[in-house]
JSON list of C-alpha atoms in Angstrom, two decimals:
[
{"chain": "A", "resi": 250, "resn": "MET", "atom": "CA", "xyz": [98.80, 133.34, 111.00]},
{"chain": "A", "resi": 251, "resn": "GLU", "atom": "CA", "xyz": [97.78, 131.05, 113.39]},
{"chain": "A", "resi": 252, "resn": "MET", "atom": "CA", "xyz": [97.32, 127.38, 112.61]},
{"chain": "A", "resi": 253, "resn": "THR", "atom": "CA", "xyz": [93.63, 126.12, 112.74]},
{"chain": "A", "resi": 254, "resn": "LYS", "atom": "CA", "xyz": [92.53, 122.83, 114.47]},
{"chain": "A", "resi": 255, "resn": "PRO", "atom": "CA", "xyz": [93.72, 119.45, 112.73]},
{"chain": "A", "resi": 256, "resn": "TYR", "atom": "CA", "xyz": [92.00, 118.49, 109.52]},
{"chain": "A", "resi": 257, "resn": "VAL", "atom": "CA", "xyz": [93.01, 114.83, 110.01]},
{"chain": "A", "resi": 258, "resn": "ASP", "atom": "CA", "xyz": [93.88, 112.91, 112.97]},
{"chain": "A", "resi": 259, "resn": "VAL", "atom": "CA", "xyz": [95.00, 109.37, 113.05]},
{"chain": "A", "resi": 260, "resn": "ASN", "atom": "CA", "xyz": [95.98, 106.83, 115.76]},
{"chain": "A", "resi": 261, "resn": "VAL", "atom": "CA", "xyz": [98.97, 104.19, 115.77]},
{"chain": "A", "resi": 262, "resn": "VAL", "atom": "CA", "xyz": [97.41, 100.98, 116.20]},
{"chain": "A", "resi": 263, "resn": "GLN", "atom": "CA", "xyz": [100.77, 99.38, 115.46]},
{"chain": "A", "resi": 264, "resn": "VAL", "atom": "CA", "xyz": [104.78, 99.98, 115.46]},
{"chain": "A", "resi": 265, "resn": "GLY", "atom": "CA", "xyz": [106.52, 97.62, 113.24]},
{"chain": "A", "resi": 266, "resn": "GLN", "atom": "CA", "xyz": [109.55, 95.95, 115.16]},
{"chain": "A", "resi": 267, "resn": "ASP", "atom": "CA", "xyz": [111.85, 97.19, 113.06]},
{"chain": "A", "resi": 268, "resn": "ALA", "atom": "CA", "xyz": [110.18, 100.90, 112.64]},
{"chain": "A", "resi": 269, "resn": "GLU", "atom": "CA", "xyz": [112.97, 102.10, 115.26]},
{"chain": "A", "resi": 270, "resn": "LEU", "atom": "CA", "xyz": [115.48, 101.66, 112.08]},
{"chain": "A", "resi": 271, "resn": "MET", "atom": "CA", "xyz": [113.81, 104.14, 110.09]},
{"chain": "A", "resi": 272, "resn": "LEU", "atom": "CA", "xyz": [113.55, 106.76, 113.31]},
{"chain": "A", "resi": 273, "resn": "GLU", "atom": "CA", "xyz": [117.34, 106.31, 113.38]},
{"chain": "A", "resi": 274, "resn": "GLU", "atom": "CA", "xyz": [117.47, 107.66, 110.11]},
{"chain": "A", "resi": 275, "resn": "ASN", "atom": "CA", "xyz": [115.13, 110.58, 110.71]},
{"chain": "A", "resi": 276, "resn": "MET", "atom": "CA", "xyz": [112.03, 108.89, 108.89]},
{"chain": "A", "resi": 277, "resn": "ILE", "atom": "CA", "xyz": [108.59, 107.46, 109.42]},
{"chain": "A", "resi": 278, "resn": "ILE", "atom": "CA", "xyz": [106.99, 105.28, 107.13]},
{"chain": "A", "resi": 279, "resn": "LEU", "atom": "CA", "xyz": [103.38, 105.86, 107.62]},
{"chain": "A", "resi": 280, "resn": "PHE", "atom": "CA", "xyz": [100.63, 103.22, 106.38]},
{"chain": "A", "resi": 281, "resn": "ASN", "atom": "CA", "xyz": [97.00, 102.45, 107.09]},
{"chain": "A", "resi": 282, "resn": "SER", "atom": "CA", "xyz": [95.92, 98.87, 107.73]},
{"chain": "A", "resi": 283, "resn": "SER", "atom": "CA", "xyz": [95.90, 97.95, 104.18]},
{"chain": "A", "resi": 284, "resn": "VAL", "atom": "CA", "xyz": [99.99, 98.07, 104.85]},
{"chain": "A", "resi": 285, "resn": "PRO", "atom": "CA", "xyz": [101.54, 95.12, 102.74]},
{"chain": "A", "resi": 286, "resn": "ASN", "atom": "CA", "xyz": [103.23, 92.17, 104.99]},
{"chain": "A", "resi": 287, "resn": "ASP", "atom": "CA", "xyz": [106.47, 93.03, 103.30]},
{"chain": "A", "resi": 288, "resn": "LEU", "atom": "CA", "xyz": [106.40, 96.75, 104.69]},
{"chain": "A", "resi": 289, "resn": "LYS", "atom": "CA", "xyz": [104.76, 96.07, 107.80]},
{"chain": "A", "resi": 290, "resn": "GLU", "atom": "CA", "xyz": [107.86, 95.58, 110.06]},
{"chain": "A", "resi": 291, "resn": "ILE", "atom": "CA", "xyz": [109.20, 98.93, 108.85]},
{"chain": "A", "resi": 292, "resn": "ALA", "atom": "CA", "xyz": [106.07, 100.68, 108.82]},
{"chain": "A", "resi": 293, "resn": "VAL", "atom": "CA", "xyz": [104.07, 103.07, 111.71]},
{"chain": "A", "resi": 294, "resn": "VAL", "atom": "CA", "xyz": [100.43, 101.69, 111.21]},
{"chain": "A", "resi": 295, "resn": "HIS", "atom": "CA", "xyz": [97.35, 104.02, 111.88]},
{"chain": "A", "resi": 296, "resn": "ASP", "atom": "CA", "xyz": [93.66, 103.39, 112.03]},
{"chain": "A", "resi": 297, "resn": "GLY", "atom": "CA", "xyz": [92.82, 106.61, 109.55]},
{"chain": "A", "resi": 298, "resn": "GLY", "atom": "CA", "xyz": [91.44, 106.58, 106.40]},
{"chain": "A", "resi": 299, "resn": "SER", "atom": "CA", "xyz": [92.29, 109.13, 103.51]},
{"chain": "A", "resi": 300, "resn": "LEU", "atom": "CA", "xyz": [93.23, 112.54, 103.92]},
{"chain": "A", "resi": 301, "resn": "SER", "atom": "CA", "xyz": [90.22, 115.20, 103.42]},
{"chain": "A", "resi": 302, "resn": "ILE", "atom": "CA", "xyz": [92.72, 117.75, 102.38]},
{"chain": "A", "resi": 303, "resn": "ALA", "atom": "CA", "xyz": [95.84, 117.68, 100.40]},
{"chain": "A", "resi": 304, "resn": "LEU", "atom": "CA", "xyz": [99.22, 118.30, 102.56]},
{"chain": "A", "resi": 305, "resn": "GLN", "atom": "CA", "xyz": [101.12, 121.06, 101.35]},
{"chain": "A", "resi": 306, "resn": "ALA", "atom": "CA", "xyz": [104.53, 122.93, 102.45]},
{"chain": "A", "resi": 307, "resn": "GLY", "atom": "CA", "xyz": [103.65, 125.15, 105.07]},
{"chain": "A", "resi": 308, "resn": "ASP", "atom": "CA", "xyz": [101.16, 122.63, 107.29]},
{"chain": "A", "resi": 309, "resn": "GLU", "atom": "CA", "xyz": [102.07, 121.12, 110.22]},
{"chain": "A", "resi": 310, "resn": "MET", "atom": "CA", "xyz": [102.37, 117.34, 111.25]},
{"chain": "A", "resi": 311, "resn": "LEU", "atom": "CA", "xyz": [101.75, 116.61, 115.06]},
{"chain": "A", "resi": 312, "resn": "ILE", "atom": "CA", "xyz": [102.95, 113.79, 116.80]},
{"chain": "A", "resi": 313, "resn": "ASP", "atom": "CA", "xyz": [101.11, 113.96, 120.14]},
{"chain": "A", "resi": 314, "resn": "GLU", "atom": "CA", "xyz": [101.91, 117.45, 120.95]},
{"chain": "A", "resi": 315, "resn": "GLU", "atom": "CA", "xyz": [105.52, 117.47, 119.22]},
{"chain": "A", "resi": 316, "resn": "VAL", "atom": "CA", "xyz": [104.73, 119.93, 116.23]},
{"chain": "A", "resi": 317, "resn": "PHE", "atom": "CA", "xyz": [106.96, 119.63, 112.86]},
{"chain": "A", "resi": 318, "resn": "LYS", "atom": "CA", "xyz": [106.42, 122.17, 109.79]},
{"chain": "A", "resi": 319, "resn": "ILE", "atom": "CA", "xyz": [106.02, 120.46, 106.38]},
{"chain": "A", "resi": 320, "resn": "LEU", "atom": "CA", "xyz": [108.85, 121.75, 103.97]},
{"chain": "A", "resi": 321, "resn": "PHE", "atom": "CA", "xyz": [108.15, 119.66, 101.07]},
{"chain": "A", "resi": 322, "resn": "VAL", "atom": "CA", "xyz": [105.49, 117.47, 99.73]},
{"chain": "A", "resi": 323, "resn": "GLY", "atom": "CA", "xyz": [106.43, 115.02, 97.12]},
{"chain": "A", "resi": 324, "resn": "ASP", "atom": "CA", "xyz": [104.37, 114.69, 93.40]},
{"chain": "A", "resi": 325, "resn": "LYS", "atom": "CA", "xyz": [102.83, 111.46, 94.46]},
{"chain": "A", "resi": 326, "resn": "ALA", "atom": "CA", "xyz": [102.41, 111.99, 98.42]},
{"chain": "A", "resi": 327, "resn": "ASN", "atom": "CA", "xyz": [99.00, 113.07, 98.77]},
{"chain": "A", "resi": 328, "resn": "GLU", "atom": "CA", "xyz": [98.08, 110.19, 96.18]},
{"chain": "A", "resi": 329, "resn": "THR", "atom": "CA", "xyz": [99.40, 107.59, 98.13]},
{"chain": "A", "resi": 330, "resn": "LEU", "atom": "CA", "xyz": [98.14, 109.06, 101.42]},
{"chain": "A", "resi": 331, "resn": "THR", "atom": "CA", "xyz": [94.41, 109.14, 99.90]},
{"chain": "A", "resi": 332, "resn": "GLU", "atom": "CA", "xyz": [94.82, 105.50, 98.50]},
{"chain": "A", "resi": 333, "resn": "LEU", "atom": "CA", "xyz": [96.72, 103.82, 101.19]},
{"chain": "A", "resi": 334, "resn": "GLY", "atom": "CA", "xyz": [97.09, 106.30, 104.07]},
{"chain": "A", "resi": 335, "resn": "HIS", "atom": "CA", "xyz": [101.06, 105.93, 103.08]},
{"chain": "A", "resi": 336, "resn": "ALA", "atom": "CA", "xyz": [103.68, 108.60, 102.83]},
{"chain": "A", "resi": 337, "resn": "THR", "atom": "CA", "xyz": [107.53, 108.41, 103.95]},
{"chain": "A", "resi": 338, "resn": "PHE", "atom": "CA", "xyz": [108.16, 111.17, 106.31]},
{"chain": "A", "resi": 339, "resn": "HIS", "atom": "CA", "xyz": [111.51, 112.42, 106.27]},
{"chain": "A", "resi": 340, "resn": "PHE", "atom": "CA", "xyz": [112.35, 114.91, 109.06]},
{"chain": "A", "resi": 341, "resn": "ASN", "atom": "CA", "xyz": [115.97, 116.23, 107.39]},
{"chain": "A", "resi": 342, "resn": "GLY", "atom": "CA", "xyz": [115.30, 119.87, 107.05]},
{"chain": "A", "resi": 343, "resn": "GLU", "atom": "CA", "xyz": [115.01, 119.82, 103.12]},
{"chain": "A", "resi": 344, "resn": "SER", "atom": "CA", "xyz": [112.68, 121.42, 100.87]},
{"chain": "A", "resi": 345, "resn": "HIS", "atom": "CA", "xyz": [113.26, 119.05, 98.17]},
{"chain": "A", "resi": 346, "resn": "SER", "atom": "CA", "xyz": [113.32, 115.03, 97.35]},
{"chain": "A", "resi": 347, "resn": "ASP", "atom": "CA", "xyz": [113.84, 112.88, 94.18]},
{"chain": "A", "resi": 348, "resn": "MET", "atom": "CA", "xyz": [111.44, 110.51, 95.95]},
{"chain": "A", "resi": 349, "resn": "PRO", "atom": "CA", "xyz": [107.81, 111.43, 95.07]},
{"chain": "A", "resi": 350, "resn": "GLY", "atom": "CA", "xyz": [106.20, 109.90, 97.83]},
{"chain": "A", "resi": 351, "resn": "THR", "atom": "CA", "xyz": [108.17, 111.76, 100.30]},
{"chain": "A", "resi": 352, "resn": "VAL", "atom": "CA", "xyz": [107.26, 114.41, 102.72]},
{"chain": "A", "resi": 353, "resn": "CYS", "atom": "CA", "xyz": [110.04, 116.45, 104.14]},
{"chain": "A", "resi": 354, "resn": "LEU", "atom": "CA", "xyz": [109.80, 118.20, 107.69]},
{"chain": "A", "resi": 355, "resn": "GLU", "atom": "CA", "xyz": [112.03, 120.11, 109.78]},
{"chain": "A", "resi": 356, "resn": "ASN", "atom": "CA", "xyz": [115.22, 118.45, 111.33]},
{"chain": "A", "resi": 357, "resn": "LYS", "atom": "CA", "xyz": [114.15, 117.99, 114.97]},
{"chain": "A", "resi": 358, "resn": "ARG", "atom": "CA", "xyz": [114.11, 114.96, 116.99]},
{"chain": "A", "resi": 359, "resn": "ILE", "atom": "CA", "xyz": [111.14, 112.49, 116.52]},
{"chain": "A", "resi": 360, "resn": "PRO", "atom": "CA", "xyz": [108.92, 111.89, 119.78]},
{"chain": "A", "resi": 361, "resn": "PRO", "atom": "CA", "xyz": [108.56, 107.96, 120.41]},
{"chain": "A", "resi": 362, "resn": "ILE", "atom": "CA", "xyz": [105.96, 106.57, 118.80]},
{"chain": "A", "resi": 363, "resn": "ASN", "atom": "CA", "xyz": [103.93, 103.95, 120.34]},
{"chain": "A", "resi": 364, "resn": "GLU", "atom": "CA", "xyz": [100.46, 102.25, 120.09]},
{"chain": "A", "resi": 365, "resn": "ASN", "atom": "CA", "xyz": [97.92, 105.28, 120.96]},
{"chain": "A", "resi": 366, "resn": "THR", "atom": "CA", "xyz": [100.33, 107.89, 119.55]},
{"chain": "A", "resi": 367, "resn": "VAL", "atom": "CA", "xyz": [98.09, 110.44, 117.68]},
{"chain": "A", "resi": 368, "resn": "ILE", "atom": "CA", "xyz": [99.48, 111.84, 114.39]},
{"chain": "A", "resi": 369, "resn": "SER", "atom": "CA", "xyz": [97.82, 115.17, 113.08]},
{"chain": "A", "resi": 370, "resn": "PHE", "atom": "CA", "xyz": [98.06, 117.67, 110.45]},
{"chain": "A", "resi": 371, "resn": "ARG", "atom": "CA", "xyz": [96.91, 121.20, 110.46]},
{"chain": "A", "resi": 372, "resn": "ARG", "atom": "CA", "xyz": [97.18, 124.01, 108.41]}
]
């Protein structure tokens, strides 16, 4: 089955000065502009609003043009994405996480993320 066009696109507006530490752990902590100050340093902040469609395993996340298969979506991830534009994306190849706000993706190198990077989700 061929993937359709993205159901949400967000533009990165700020990358926290310590977000690189999260990338080294194969993680991205995504937040919209409501990010709390104490998390801003480790977050990738985007201009997007809420998700119109709930993420599910089998969907894809695109960072610019790099595609990552979503393997697992935690019980709270869609709720926090809707309310805060927030979830933790762990590129670890796992199909389970004990952290309810975590989305697990295939284990591939994460491309550089800068202001104006586009992050999309598609089904």
